[in-house]
PDB file of C-alpha atoms in Angstrom:
ATOM      1  CA  MET A  14      12.029  46.921 -35.443  1.00  0.00           C
ATOM      2  CA  GLN A  15      11.384  48.744 -32.177  1.00  0.00           C
ATOM      3  CA  GLN A  16       8.194  48.440 -30.153  1.00  0.00           C
ATOM      4  CA  PHE A  17       5.373  50.564 -28.376  1.00  0.00           C
ATOM      5  CA  ALA A  18       4.544  49.819 -24.776  1.00  0.00           C
ATOM      6  CA  PHE A  19       2.673  52.255 -22.651  1.00  0.00           C
ATOM      7  CA  PRO A  20       2.115  52.044 -18.724  1.00  0.00           C
ATOM      8  CA  PHE A  21      -1.593  50.763 -17.776  1.00  0.00           C
ATOM      9  CA  GLN A  22      -3.304  50.024 -14.418  1.00  0.00           C
ATOM     10  CA  HIS A  23      -5.210  46.616 -14.284  1.00  0.00           C
ATOM     11  CA  THR A  24      -7.905  46.702 -11.179  1.00  0.00           C
ATOM     12  CA  THR A  25     -11.040  46.290  -9.842  1.00  0.00           C
ATOM     13  CA  VAL A  26     -13.027  49.590  -8.922  1.00  0.00           C
ATOM     14  CA  ASN A  27     -13.179  49.147  -5.332  1.00  0.00           C
ATOM     15  CA  LYS A  28      -9.448  49.752  -5.093  1.00  0.00           C
ATOM     16  CA  LEU A  29      -9.589  53.245  -7.083  1.00  0.00           C
ATOM     17  CA  PRO A  30      -9.752  56.014  -4.947  1.00  0.00           C
ATOM     18  CA  SER A  31     -13.296  57.065  -3.943  1.00  0.00           C
ATOM     19  CA  ASP A  32     -13.767  60.443  -6.708  1.00  0.00           C
ATOM     20  CA  VAL A  33     -12.913  57.841  -8.902  1.00  0.00           C
ATOM     21  CA  GLN A  34     -14.835  55.393  -7.928  1.00  0.00           C
ATOM     22  CA  ALA A  35     -17.711  57.797  -7.709  1.00  0.00           C
ATOM     23  CA  LEU A  36     -17.116  58.771 -11.797  1.00  0.00           C
ATOM     24  CA  ILE A  37     -17.483  55.312 -12.675  1.00  0.00           C
ATOM     25  CA  VAL A  38     -20.576  54.775 -11.056  1.00  0.00           C
ATOM     26  CA  SER A  39     -21.872  58.233 -12.901  1.00  0.00           C
ATOM     27  CA  ALA A  40     -20.722  56.208 -16.173  1.00  0.00           C
ATOM     28  CA  THR A  41     -23.000  53.463 -15.003  1.00  0.00           C
ATOM     29  CA  GLU A  42     -25.568  54.943 -14.789  1.00  0.00           C
ATOM     30  CA  ALA A  43     -25.096  57.056 -17.376  1.00  0.00           C
ATOM     31  CA  THR A  44     -25.842  53.696 -19.583  1.00  0.00           C
ATOM     32  CA  ALA A  45     -29.187  53.824 -18.314  1.00  0.00           C
ATOM     33  CA  LYS A  46     -29.734  56.703 -20.561  1.00  0.00           C
ATOM     34  CA  ALA A  47     -28.396  55.071 -23.668  1.00  0.00           C
ATOM     35  CA  TYR A  48     -30.399  54.501 -26.545  1.00  0.00           C
ATOM     36  CA  ALA A  49     -29.847  51.420 -28.246  1.00  0.00           C
ATOM     37  CA  PRO A  50     -32.802  49.557 -29.595  1.00  0.00           C
ATOM     38  CA  TYR A  51     -30.390  47.751 -32.620  1.00  0.00           C
ATOM     39  CA  SER A  52     -27.003  46.400 -30.319  1.00  0.00           C
ATOM     40  CA  HIS A  53     -28.607  46.380 -27.379  1.00  0.00           C
ATOM     41  CA  PHE A  54     -25.131  47.666 -26.423  1.00  0.00           C
ATOM     42  CA  LYS A  55     -25.260  50.334 -24.040  1.00  0.00           C
ATOM     43  CA  VAL A  56     -22.762  52.754 -22.799  1.00  0.00           C
ATOM     44  CA  GLY A  57     -22.276  55.307 -20.489  1.00  0.00           C
ATOM     45  CA  ALA A  58     -19.113  58.249 -20.100  1.00  0.00           C
ATOM     46  CA  ALA A  59     -18.421  60.222 -17.412  1.00  0.00           C
ATOM     47  CA  VAL A  60     -16.184  63.209 -17.704  1.00  0.00           C
ATOM     48  CA  LEU A  61     -14.462  64.387 -14.364  1.00  0.00           C
ATOM     49  CA  LEU A  62     -13.545  68.213 -14.407  1.00  0.00           C
ATOM     50  CA  GLU A  63     -10.915  69.652 -12.634  1.00  0.00           C
ATOM     51  CA  ASP A  64     -13.642  71.777 -10.667  1.00  0.00           C
ATOM     52  CA  GLY A  65     -14.929  68.346  -9.174  1.00  0.00           C
ATOM     53  CA  SER A  66     -18.054  68.490 -11.610  1.00  0.00           C
ATOM     54  CA  VAL A  67     -19.176  65.845 -13.936  1.00  0.00           C
ATOM     55  CA  LEU A  68     -20.407  65.188 -17.394  1.00  0.00           C
ATOM     56  CA  LEU A  69     -22.115  62.404 -18.625  1.00  0.00           C
ATOM     57  CA  GLY A  70     -23.071  60.787 -21.690  1.00  0.00           C
ATOM     58  CA  SER A  71     -24.446  58.190 -23.448  1.00  0.00           C
ATOM     59  CA  ASN A  72     -24.750  56.511 -26.902  1.00  0.00           C
ATOM     60  CA  HIS A  73     -27.559  57.070 -29.118  1.00  0.00           C
ATOM     61  CA  GLU A  74     -27.711  54.384 -32.264  1.00  0.00           C
ATOM     62  CA  ASN A  75     -29.703  55.416 -35.639  1.00  0.00           C
ATOM     63  CA  ALA A  76     -30.600  52.732 -38.106  1.00  0.00           C
ATOM     64  CA  ALA A  77     -28.176  54.285 -40.130  1.00  0.00           C
ATOM     65  CA  TYR A  78     -25.089  53.174 -37.520  1.00  0.00           C
ATOM     66  CA  PRO A  79     -22.493  55.684 -38.558  1.00  0.00           C
ATOM     67  CA  ALA A  80     -25.069  58.459 -37.500  1.00  0.00           C
ATOM     68  CA  GLY A  81     -24.985  57.157 -33.940  1.00  0.00           C
ATOM     69  CA  VAL A  82     -23.083  59.032 -31.452  1.00  0.00           C
ATOM     70  CA  CYS A  83     -20.659  57.642 -28.525  1.00  0.00           C
ATOM     71  CA  ALA A  84     -20.945  57.934 -25.065  1.00  0.00           C
ATOM     72  CA  GLU A  85     -17.408  59.469 -24.745  1.00  0.00           C
ATOM     73  CA  ARG A  86     -18.438  62.061 -27.794  1.00  0.00           C
ATOM     74  CA  ALA A  87     -21.744  62.898 -26.484  1.00  0.00           C
ATOM     75  CA  ALA A  88     -20.088  63.901 -22.665  1.00  0.00           C
ATOM     76  CA  LEU A  89     -17.070  65.930 -24.209  1.00  0.00           C
ATOM     77  CA  SER A  90     -20.148  67.421 -26.211  1.00  0.00           C
ATOM     78  CA  VAL A  91     -21.487  69.003 -23.241  1.00  0.00           C
ATOM     79  CA  LEU A  92     -18.317  69.968 -22.153  1.00  0.00           C
ATOM     80  CA  ASP A  93     -17.891  71.936 -25.221  1.00  0.00           C
ATOM     81  CA  MET A  94     -21.294  73.552 -25.008  1.00  0.00           C
ATOM     82  CA  ASN A  95     -21.087  74.651 -21.458  1.00  0.00           C
ATOM     83  CA  ASP A  96     -17.832  74.775 -19.686  1.00  0.00           C
ATOM     84  CA  LYS A  97     -14.508  75.286 -21.357  1.00  0.00           C
ATOM     85  CA  THR A  98     -13.041  76.770 -18.330  1.00  0.00           C
ATOM     86  CA  HIS A  99     -12.437  73.617 -16.408  1.00  0.00           C
ATOM     87  CA  ARG A 100      -9.775  71.329 -17.724  1.00  0.00           C
ATOM     88  CA  VAL A 101     -10.582  67.797 -17.906  1.00  0.00           C
ATOM     89  CA  LYS A 102      -9.578  65.429 -15.229  1.00  0.00           C
ATOM     90  CA  ALA A 103     -10.620  61.695 -16.125  1.00  0.00           C
ATOM     91  CA  ILE A 104     -13.078  60.062 -18.399  1.00  0.00           C
ATOM     92  CA  ALA A 105     -14.515  56.573 -17.675  1.00  0.00           C
ATOM     93  CA  VAL A 106     -16.355  54.417 -19.982  1.00  0.00           C
ATOM     94  CA  THR A 107     -18.698  51.486 -18.967  1.00  0.00           C
ATOM     95  CA  TYR A 108     -21.353  49.237 -20.774  1.00  0.00           C
ATOM     96  CA  LEU A 109     -24.016  46.947 -20.492  1.00  0.00           C
ATOM     97  CA  GLY A 110     -24.816  44.349 -22.804  1.00  0.00           C
ATOM     98  CA  GLY A 111     -23.211  41.862 -24.934  1.00  0.00           C
ATOM     99  CA  ASP A 112     -20.611  39.848 -23.035  1.00  0.00           C
ATOM    100  CA  GLU A 113     -20.973  41.358 -19.367  1.00  0.00           C
ATOM    101  CA  HIS A 114     -18.442  39.365 -18.142  1.00  0.00           C
ATOM    102  CA  GLY A 115     -15.969  40.601 -20.885  1.00  0.00           C
ATOM    103  CA  LYS A 116     -13.194  42.984 -20.464  1.00  0.00           C
ATOM    104  CA  PRO A 117     -13.349  46.681 -19.655  1.00  0.00           C
ATOM    105  CA  ILE A 118     -14.426  48.883 -23.128  1.00  0.00           C
ATOM    106  CA  SER A 119     -12.248  50.676 -24.456  1.00  0.00           C
ATOM    107  CA  PRO A 120     -12.976  53.847 -26.569  1.00  0.00           C
ATOM    108  CA  CYS A 121     -13.628  53.569 -30.824  1.00  0.00           C
ATOM    109  CA  GLY A 122     -11.025  54.997 -32.658  1.00  0.00           C
ATOM    110  CA  ILE A 123     -13.196  58.359 -33.031  1.00  0.00           C
ATOM    111  CA  CYS A 124     -13.599  58.630 -29.611  1.00  0.00           C
ATOM    112  CA  ARG A 125      -9.706  58.448 -29.084  1.00  0.00           C
ATOM    113  CA  GLN A 126      -9.182  61.176 -31.556  1.00  0.00           C
ATOM    114  CA  THR A 127     -11.747  63.291 -30.178  1.00  0.00           C
ATOM    115  CA  ILE A 128     -10.233  62.416 -26.383  1.00  0.00           C
ATOM    116  CA  LEU A 129      -6.909  63.571 -27.850  1.00  0.00           C
ATOM    117  CA  GLU A 130      -7.712  66.164 -29.311  1.00  0.00           C
ATOM    118  CA  VAL A 131      -9.043  68.008 -26.113  1.00  0.00           C
ATOM    119  CA  GLN A 132      -6.277  66.782 -24.139  1.00  0.00           C
ATOM    120  CA  GLN A 133      -4.272  68.715 -26.702  1.00  0.00           C
ATOM    121  CA  TRP A 134      -5.956  71.756 -26.050  1.00  0.00           C
ATOM    122  CA  GLN A 135      -6.235  72.243 -22.955  1.00  0.00           C
ATOM    123  CA  ASP A 136      -2.572  71.032 -22.400  1.00  0.00           C
ATOM    124  CA  HIS A 137      -2.917  68.635 -19.345  1.00  0.00           C
ATOM    125  CA  PRO A 138      -3.327  64.627 -19.714  1.00  0.00           C
ATOM    126  CA  ILE A 139      -6.785  63.250 -19.568  1.00  0.00           C
ATOM    127  CA  ALA A 140      -6.712  59.770 -17.619  1.00  0.00           C
ATOM    128  CA  VAL A 141      -8.758  57.026 -19.134  1.00  0.00           C
ATOM    129  CA  TYR A 142     -11.177  54.400 -17.157  1.00  0.00           C
ATOM    130  CA  MET A 143     -12.199  51.823 -18.879  1.00  0.00           C
ATOM    131  CA  CYS A 144     -14.388  49.356 -17.361  1.00  0.00           C
ATOM    132  CA  ASN A 145     -16.830  45.989 -17.195  1.00  0.00           C
ATOM    133  CA  PRO A 146     -19.731  45.455 -15.304  1.00  0.00           C
ATOM    134  CA  ASP A 147     -17.855  43.568 -12.951  1.00  0.00           C
ATOM    135  CA  GLY A 148     -16.096  46.643 -11.753  1.00  0.00           C
ATOM    136  CA  GLU A 149     -12.490  45.442 -13.863  1.00  0.00           C
ATOM    137  CA  VAL A 150     -10.800  48.318 -14.688  1.00  0.00           C
ATOM    138  CA  ILE A 151      -8.105  49.170 -16.857  1.00  0.00           C
ATOM    139  CA  MET A 152      -6.730  52.914 -16.259  1.00  0.00           C
ATOM    140  CA  ILE A 153      -4.447  54.832 -18.191  1.00  0.00           C
ATOM    141  CA  GLU A 154      -2.882  57.999 -17.198  1.00  0.00           C
ATOM    142  CA  ASP A 155      -2.579  59.983 -20.347  1.00  0.00           C
ATOM    143  CA  ALA A 156      -5.348  59.475 -22.871  1.00  0.00           C
ATOM    144  CA  GLY A 157      -2.426  59.583 -26.110  1.00  0.00           C
ATOM    145  CA  TYR A 158      -1.198  56.554 -24.897  1.00  0.00           C
ATOM    146  CA  LEU A 159      -4.335  55.133 -26.801  1.00  0.00           C
ATOM    147  CA  LEU A 160      -3.507  56.314 -29.861  1.00  0.00           C
ATOM    148  CA  PRO A 161      -0.053  56.663 -30.555  1.00  0.00           C
ATOM    149  CA  PHE A 162       1.079  57.778 -34.277  1.00  0.00           C
ATOM    150  CA  SER A 163      -2.052  59.874 -33.489  1.00  0.00           C
ATOM    151  CA  PHE A 164      -3.395  62.852 -36.140  1.00  0.00           C
ATOM    152  CA  GLY A 165      -2.994  66.413 -35.179  1.00  0.00           C
ATOM    153  CA  SER A 166      -3.172  69.827 -35.834  1.00  0.00           C
ATOM    154  CA  GLU A 167       0.594  69.430 -36.434  1.00  0.00           C
ATOM    155  CA  PHE A 168      -0.333  68.118 -40.061  1.00  0.00           C
ATOM    156  CA  LEU A 169      -2.606  71.016 -41.206  1.00  0.00           C
ATOM    157  CA  SER A 170      -1.881  74.733 -42.361  1.00  0.00           C
ATOM    158  CA  THR A 171      -4.220  75.720 -39.311  1.00  0.00           C
ATOM    159  CA  PRO A 172      -2.976  76.226 -36.030  1.00  0.00           C
ATOM    160  CA  ALA A 173      -4.245  73.936 -33.411  1.00  0.00           C
ATOM    161  CA  PRO A 174      -7.021  75.628 -31.092  1.00  0.00           C
ATOM    162  CA  GLN A 175      -6.324  76.560 -27.509  1.00  0.00           C
ATOM    163  CA  SER A 176      -8.496  76.095 -24.616  1.00  0.00           C
ATOM    164  CA  GLY A 177      -9.281  79.744 -24.849  1.00  0.00           C
ATOM    165  CA  ASP A 178     -10.235  79.288 -28.260  1.00  0.00           C
ATOM    166  CA  LEU A 179     -13.045  76.532 -28.198  1.00  0.00           C
TER     167      LEU A 179
END
C-alpha cells in the first residue's frame, strides 16, 4: 500500500515574512465583513497577487446553508471579475468563532477545488496559509497538496482554460 505525504510548515505568524504577515492581517480584517448570523463562524480570506495587490473575501451564510459563499471563493471571484492579468501567489484563510483556540482552518473541499482550478490555469503554484486566531499557521507551498487525486479538466472532453481565456 502506498502512502501519501506532502511538505508543510507549522509555524506562527510572527515567524513569517512581512508580506505574508500583512496578508494574514488582511484576511483577519476580512472576517469582520463576514455575514454569519446562523453559525457565528466568520471566515476571511486574502489573496496575494504577483503585483503585490491583495483581494479580500469573507463568508456569507444563507438560511439555506448550501447557498452560502465561502471566503476563499468570494476572494477568488473578485480575481475573476477584476484582474486576470496577475497570477495568484498565495491565499491566507482565518476565522473567528467556534473554538478560537483550535487548529488552523483549512479550506473546504469546494474551495480546494476552486483554488486548484486557478492554480492549474495560471500554471503556477499557490501557497496556502491556514491560520487560527492565536497566530498559529500551517503553510503549504502548492495548493495541489490539499486535493490529492483531484478532478480536473483532463477528465473532460473540453480543454482546460488558460489564463488568457478567463
